[in-house]
Short mmCIF file of C-alpha atoms in Angstrom, two decimals:
data_model
loop_
_atom_site.label_atom_id
_atom_site.label_comp_id
_atom_site.label_asym_id
_atom_site.label_seq_id
_atom_site.Cartn_x
_atom_site.Cartn_y
_atom_site.Cartn_z
CA MET A 1 -0.04 0.44 -18.82
CA ARG A 2 1.33 3.62 -17.36
CA LYS A 3 3.22 4.54 -14.25
CA GLN A 4 1.49 5.99 -11.21
CA ALA A 5 2.63 8.22 -8.39
CA GLY A 6 1.02 8.10 -4.99
CA HIS A 7 -1.64 6.00 -3.35
CA SER A 8 -4.53 8.37 -4.02
CA SER A 9 -4.02 8.37 -7.79
CA PHE A 10 -4.09 4.55 -7.89
CA LYS A 11 -7.34 4.31 -5.98
CA GLN A 12 -8.91 7.07 -8.04
CA LEU A 13 -7.92 5.50 -11.34
CA LEU A 14 -9.48 2.23 -10.22
CA ALA A 15 -12.64 4.04 -9.16
CA GLU A 16 -12.75 5.67 -12.59
CA GLY A 17 -12.54 2.22 -14.16
CA LYS A 18 -9.22 2.86 -15.90
CA PRO A 19 -7.36 -0.45 -16.37
CA GLN A 20 -4.35 -0.89 -14.09
CA VAL A 21 -2.05 -3.79 -14.87
CA GLY A 22 0.15 -5.48 -12.31
CA THR A 23 1.74 -8.82 -11.55
CA PHE A 24 2.37 -10.94 -8.49
CA VAL A 25 5.95 -10.59 -7.27
CA LYS A 26 7.25 -13.62 -5.40
CA ILE A 27 11.01 -13.14 -5.68
CA PHE A 28 12.94 -10.77 -3.40
CA SER A 29 14.77 -8.80 -6.07
CA ALA A 30 15.08 -5.07 -6.61
CA GLU A 31 16.09 -5.76 -10.20
CA ILE A 32 12.85 -7.59 -11.00
CA ILE A 33 10.76 -4.73 -9.63
CA GLU A 34 12.85 -2.20 -11.54
CA LEU A 35 12.35 -4.19 -14.75
CA LEU A 36 8.58 -4.22 -14.18
CA GLY A 37 8.59 -0.48 -13.59
CA MET A 38 10.68 0.19 -16.68
CA ALA A 39 8.32 -2.01 -18.71
CA GLY A 40 5.42 0.19 -17.65
CA PHE A 41 3.52 -1.93 -15.15
CA ASP A 42 1.15 0.13 -13.01
CA PHE A 43 1.47 -1.87 -9.79
CA ILE A 44 2.83 -4.99 -8.17
CA VAL A 45 1.21 -7.42 -5.76
CA ILE A 46 3.88 -8.62 -3.35
CA ASP A 47 2.91 -12.18 -2.52
CA MET A 48 3.37 -13.19 1.12
CA GLU A 49 0.72 -15.91 0.97
CA HIS A 50 2.66 -18.38 -1.16
CA THR A 51 6.25 -17.35 -0.42
CA THR A 52 8.65 -17.01 2.50
CA LEU A 53 8.99 -13.23 2.10
CA SER A 54 9.41 -11.33 5.37
CA PHE A 55 7.97 -7.92 6.15
CA ALA A 56 11.50 -6.52 6.19
CA GLN A 57 11.95 -7.71 2.61
CA VAL A 58 8.52 -6.44 1.62
CA GLU A 59 9.39 -2.96 2.87
CA GLN A 60 12.42 -2.87 0.58
CA MET A 61 10.30 -4.08 -2.34
CA VAL A 62 7.70 -1.37 -1.72
CA ARG A 63 10.46 1.23 -1.62
CA VAL A 64 11.78 0.14 -5.02
CA ALA A 65 8.26 0.17 -6.49
CA ASP A 66 7.75 3.70 -5.17
CA LEU A 67 10.98 4.83 -6.83
CA HIS A 68 9.69 3.54 -10.16
CA GLY A 69 6.22 5.08 -9.90
CA MET A 70 4.39 1.82 -9.27
CA SER A 71 1.77 1.25 -6.63
CA SER A 72 2.33 -1.71 -4.32
CA MET A 73 -0.30 -4.03 -2.95
CA VAL A 74 0.69 -6.70 -0.43
CA ARG A 75 -1.06 -10.05 -0.47
CA ILE A 76 -0.70 -10.69 3.23
CA PRO A 77 -0.25 -14.25 4.54
CA ASP A 78 -3.37 -14.09 6.71
CA ALA A 79 -5.96 -11.68 8.05
CA SER A 80 -4.37 -11.22 11.47
CA ARG A 81 -4.07 -7.77 13.02
CA SER A 82 -0.29 -8.06 12.89
CA SER A 83 -0.22 -8.82 9.15
CA VAL A 84 -2.62 -6.01 8.26
CA LEU A 85 -0.78 -3.50 10.44
CA ARG A 86 2.73 -4.33 9.25
CA ALA A 87 1.84 -4.26 5.56
CA LEU A 88 0.26 -0.83 5.86
CA ASP A 89 2.83 0.64 8.27
CA LEU A 90 5.66 -0.14 5.84
CA GLY A 91 4.01 2.10 3.27
CA ALA A 92 2.19 -0.21 0.87
CA THR A 93 -0.61 1.22 -1.23
CA GLY A 94 -2.93 -1.39 0.20
CA ILE A 95 -3.54 -5.00 1.10
CA GLN A 96 -4.94 -7.97 -0.76
CA VAL A 97 -6.48 -10.51 1.60
CA PRO A 98 -6.92 -14.18 0.60
CA GLN A 99 -9.08 -17.00 1.92
CA LEU A 100 -11.86 -15.03 3.62
CA LEU A 101 -15.21 -16.73 4.04
CA ASP A 102 -17.88 -14.12 4.73
CA GLU A 103 -18.74 -10.49 5.32
CA GLY A 104 -17.95 -10.77 9.02
CA GLU A 105 -14.33 -11.65 8.31
CA VAL A 106 -14.17 -8.91 5.69
CA ARG A 107 -15.57 -6.33 8.11
CA ASP A 108 -12.92 -7.37 10.62
CA VAL A 109 -10.14 -6.79 8.08
CA VAL A 110 -11.45 -3.33 7.24
CA ASP A 111 -11.61 -2.51 10.95
CA LYS A 112 -7.95 -3.50 11.37
CA ALA A 113 -6.89 -1.48 8.32
CA LYS A 114 -8.57 1.82 9.25
CA TYR A 115 -7.54 4.30 11.91
CA PRO A 116 -10.12 5.54 14.43
CA PRO A 117 -12.88 6.58 14.13
CA ASP A 118 -13.31 4.30 11.09
CA GLY A 119 -11.50 1.34 12.63
CA THR A 120 -9.07 0.20 15.28
CA ARG A 121 -5.68 0.32 13.50
CA GLY A 122 -2.96 1.08 16.02
CA VAL A 123 -1.43 4.55 15.69
CA THR A 124 2.23 5.51 15.58
CA TYR A 125 4.04 8.04 13.44
CA ALA A 126 7.43 6.35 13.65
CA HIS A 127 7.07 4.23 10.53
CA ARG A 128 7.54 4.61 6.80
CA ALA A 129 3.87 5.16 5.93
CA ALA A 130 3.79 8.20 8.23
CA GLY A 131 7.12 9.55 7.05
CA PHE A 132 8.95 8.45 10.19
CA GLY A 133 7.53 11.41 12.06
CA HIS A 134 7.52 13.86 9.14
CA THR A 135 3.78 13.39 9.26
CA PRO A 136 1.09 15.57 7.66
CA LYS A 137 -1.49 16.84 10.14
CA ASN A 138 -4.22 15.03 8.24
CA TYR A 139 -2.30 11.75 8.02
CA LEU A 140 -4.89 9.56 9.79
CA ALA A 141 -7.80 10.72 7.64
CA GLN A 142 -5.65 10.61 4.52
CA ALA A 143 -4.53 7.05 5.23
CA ASN A 144 -8.12 5.93 5.81
CA GLU A 145 -9.15 7.47 2.50
CA GLN A 146 -6.25 6.29 0.36
CA THR A 147 -5.60 2.75 1.62
CA THR A 148 -6.80 0.23 -0.95
CA ILE A 149 -8.39 -2.99 0.30
CA ALA A 150 -8.80 -5.94 -2.06
CA ILE A 151 -10.68 -9.02 -0.91
CA HIS A 152 -10.24 -12.39 -2.62
CA ILE A 153 -13.38 -14.10 -3.84
CA GLU A 154 -11.90 -17.57 -4.09
CA THR A 155 -13.79 -19.79 -1.64
CA GLU A 156 -17.22 -21.30 -2.08
CA SER A 157 -18.40 -19.43 1.01
CA ALA A 158 -17.11 -16.07 -0.24
CA TYR A 159 -18.73 -16.71 -3.61
CA GLU A 160 -22.09 -17.47 -2.02
CA LYS A 161 -21.82 -14.32 0.10
CA VAL A 162 -20.24 -12.04 -2.49
CA ASP A 163 -23.19 -9.63 -2.44
CA ALA A 164 -22.87 -9.08 1.32
CA ILE A 165 -19.08 -8.81 1.01
CA CYS A 166 -19.38 -6.15 -1.66
CA GLN A 167 -21.75 -4.19 0.57
CA THR A 168 -19.15 -4.04 3.34
CA ALA A 169 -17.97 -0.47 3.82
CA GLY A 170 -14.27 -0.05 3.04
CA VAL A 171 -13.96 -2.81 0.45
CA ASP A 172 -12.50 -1.37 -2.76
CA ILE A 173 -11.82 -4.47 -4.87
CA ALA A 174 -13.37 -7.92 -5.13
CA PHE A 175 -10.52 -9.97 -6.58
CA ILE A 176 -11.39 -13.15 -8.46
CA GLY A 177 -8.85 -15.91 -7.91
CA PRO A 178 -9.80 -18.34 -10.71
CA VAL A 179 -7.68 -21.31 -9.63
CA ASP A 180 -8.84 -21.40 -6.00
CA LEU A 181 -12.40 -20.45 -6.88
CA GLY A 182 -12.60 -23.08 -9.59
CA ILE A 183 -11.28 -25.78 -7.27
CA SER A 184 -13.58 -24.66 -4.45
CA LEU A 185 -16.64 -24.78 -6.71
CA GLY A 186 -15.52 -27.95 -8.47
CA LYS A 187 -15.58 -26.25 -11.87
CA GLY A 188 -11.94 -25.87 -12.89
CA PRO A 189 -10.02 -22.63 -13.53
CA ASP A 190 -11.22 -21.79 -17.07
CA TYR A 191 -13.41 -18.71 -16.69
CA LEU A 192 -13.63 -17.99 -20.41
CA HIS A 193 -14.96 -21.25 -21.85
CA GLY A 194 -15.39 -23.59 -18.87
CA GLU A 195 -17.92 -24.04 -16.10
CA LEU A 196 -16.36 -21.20 -14.12
CA ALA A 197 -17.59 -18.64 -16.66
CA HIS A 198 -21.03 -18.26 -15.06
CA PRO A 199 -19.77 -17.74 -11.48
CA VAL A 200 -17.25 -15.16 -12.67
CA ARG A 201 -19.89 -13.23 -14.57
CA ARG A 202 -22.13 -13.32 -11.50
CA ILE A 203 -19.33 -11.80 -9.40
CA LEU A 204 -18.81 -9.08 -11.99
CA ALA A 205 -22.54 -8.30 -11.98
CA VAL A 206 -22.54 -8.00 -8.18
CA CYS A 207 -19.50 -5.70 -8.28
CA GLN A 208 -21.22 -3.44 -10.77
CA LYS A 209 -24.43 -3.39 -8.75
CA ARG A 210 -22.68 -2.59 -5.46
CA GLY A 211 -20.13 -0.10 -6.79
CA VAL A 212 -17.08 -2.21 -5.96
CA GLN A 213 -14.25 -2.55 -8.48
CA ALA A 214 -13.56 -6.04 -9.78
CA GLY A 215 -10.12 -7.57 -10.02
CA ILE A 216 -8.98 -10.72 -11.78
CA ALA A 217 -5.89 -12.79 -12.50
CA VAL A 218 -5.01 -13.20 -16.18
CA ALA A 219 -2.31 -15.27 -17.87
CA ASN A 220 -2.70 -14.59 -21.58
CA GLU A 221 -4.01 -12.11 -24.14
CA GLU A 222 -7.46 -13.70 -24.39
CA GLN A 223 -8.01 -13.39 -20.65
CA TYR A 224 -6.65 -9.84 -20.70
CA ARG A 225 -9.10 -8.88 -23.45
CA PHE A 226 -11.90 -10.40 -21.38
CA ALA A 227 -10.90 -8.17 -18.47
CA ILE A 228 -10.83 -5.06 -20.65
CA GLU A 229 -14.12 -5.86 -22.37
CA ASN A 230 -15.79 -6.41 -18.99
CA ARG A 231 -14.38 -3.19 -17.54
CA ILE A 232 -12.30 -4.90 -14.87
CA PRO A 233 -9.78 -2.25 -13.80
CA TYR A 234 -7.58 -4.29 -11.43
CA ILE A 235 -5.73 -6.79 -13.61
CA VAL A 236 -2.97 -9.02 -12.27
CA TRP A 237 -1.06 -10.65 -15.11
CA SER A 238 0.58 -13.85 -13.92
CA SER A 239 3.66 -13.54 -11.68
CA ASP A 240 7.36 -12.85 -11.91
CA VAL A 241 8.02 -16.59 -11.46
CA ALA A 242 5.58 -17.57 -14.22
CA LEU A 243 6.88 -14.90 -16.60
CA PHE A 244 10.46 -16.05 -16.01
CA LYS A 245 9.45 -19.70 -16.43
CA THR A 246 7.83 -18.92 -19.79
CA ALA A 247 11.01 -17.22 -21.00
CA VAL A 248 13.26 -20.00 -19.73
CA ASP A 249 11.07 -22.71 -21.25
CA GLY A 250 11.21 -20.88 -24.57
CA VAL A 251 15.00 -20.91 -24.50
CA ALA A 252 15.06 -24.55 -23.41
CA ASN A 253 12.82 -25.53 -26.31
CA VAL A 254 15.20 -23.88 -28.76
CA THR A 255 18.36 -25.28 -27.26
CA ALA A 256 16.82 -28.77 -27.23
CA LEU A 257 17.37 -28.72 -31.00
CA ARG A 258 21.06 -29.46 -30.36
CA GLU A 259 20.05 -33.05 -29.62
CA ASN A 260 19.25 -33.46 -33.31
CA VAL A 261 22.53 -31.97 -34.52
#
């Protein structure tokens, strides 16, 4: 892992296939983001889908990530115009969109995320992404070029239509959500040794064929090695909550020895 600076470098490194390692951040804490940056994480995915985080909080989290050289993706709570617009206006590197079903929904997200003439994103320069009015003359074109869009492949419908989704202009990353995808397909979450292995490899093959970068969630070294060996550049290792839980459980297991004293 290594620190990044700027949205364009993140997108370019992904396009070059260089592994970028991040984690889902669910807790509103500047300290947690600072710790991740100091540890050398490349990016964070701020999770608004499964938390109560507000956009005001997310803006502060993005600001801390920027200060520590990390890129910041926002997993928005839904694909509404408001959610797409707010996440990008507050200065995030890009958006990660869950629970989409087909290429039509994906095309709609891209349209909302891009300024004219590439889309219909509303324009103002009085927000953080545009420097609060200290705006480069080429801001609109630059934002369209640099914004990173990751689409979850985690529903049965999205899996069946993954080829069409990956052919949608503006999609940068097809992100494999193993838990949701496994449940949706009735195959369980194990994509290394279980029944989900074949669907995951099919998604990776489609990504390679269509020139879209693959992303995947990992939770251990074996899964991480799988991602590296399969040239998956967008790697999300667990979450801040899960990492903290692992550490706390480790301490609890040790201190449980006092019962035998």
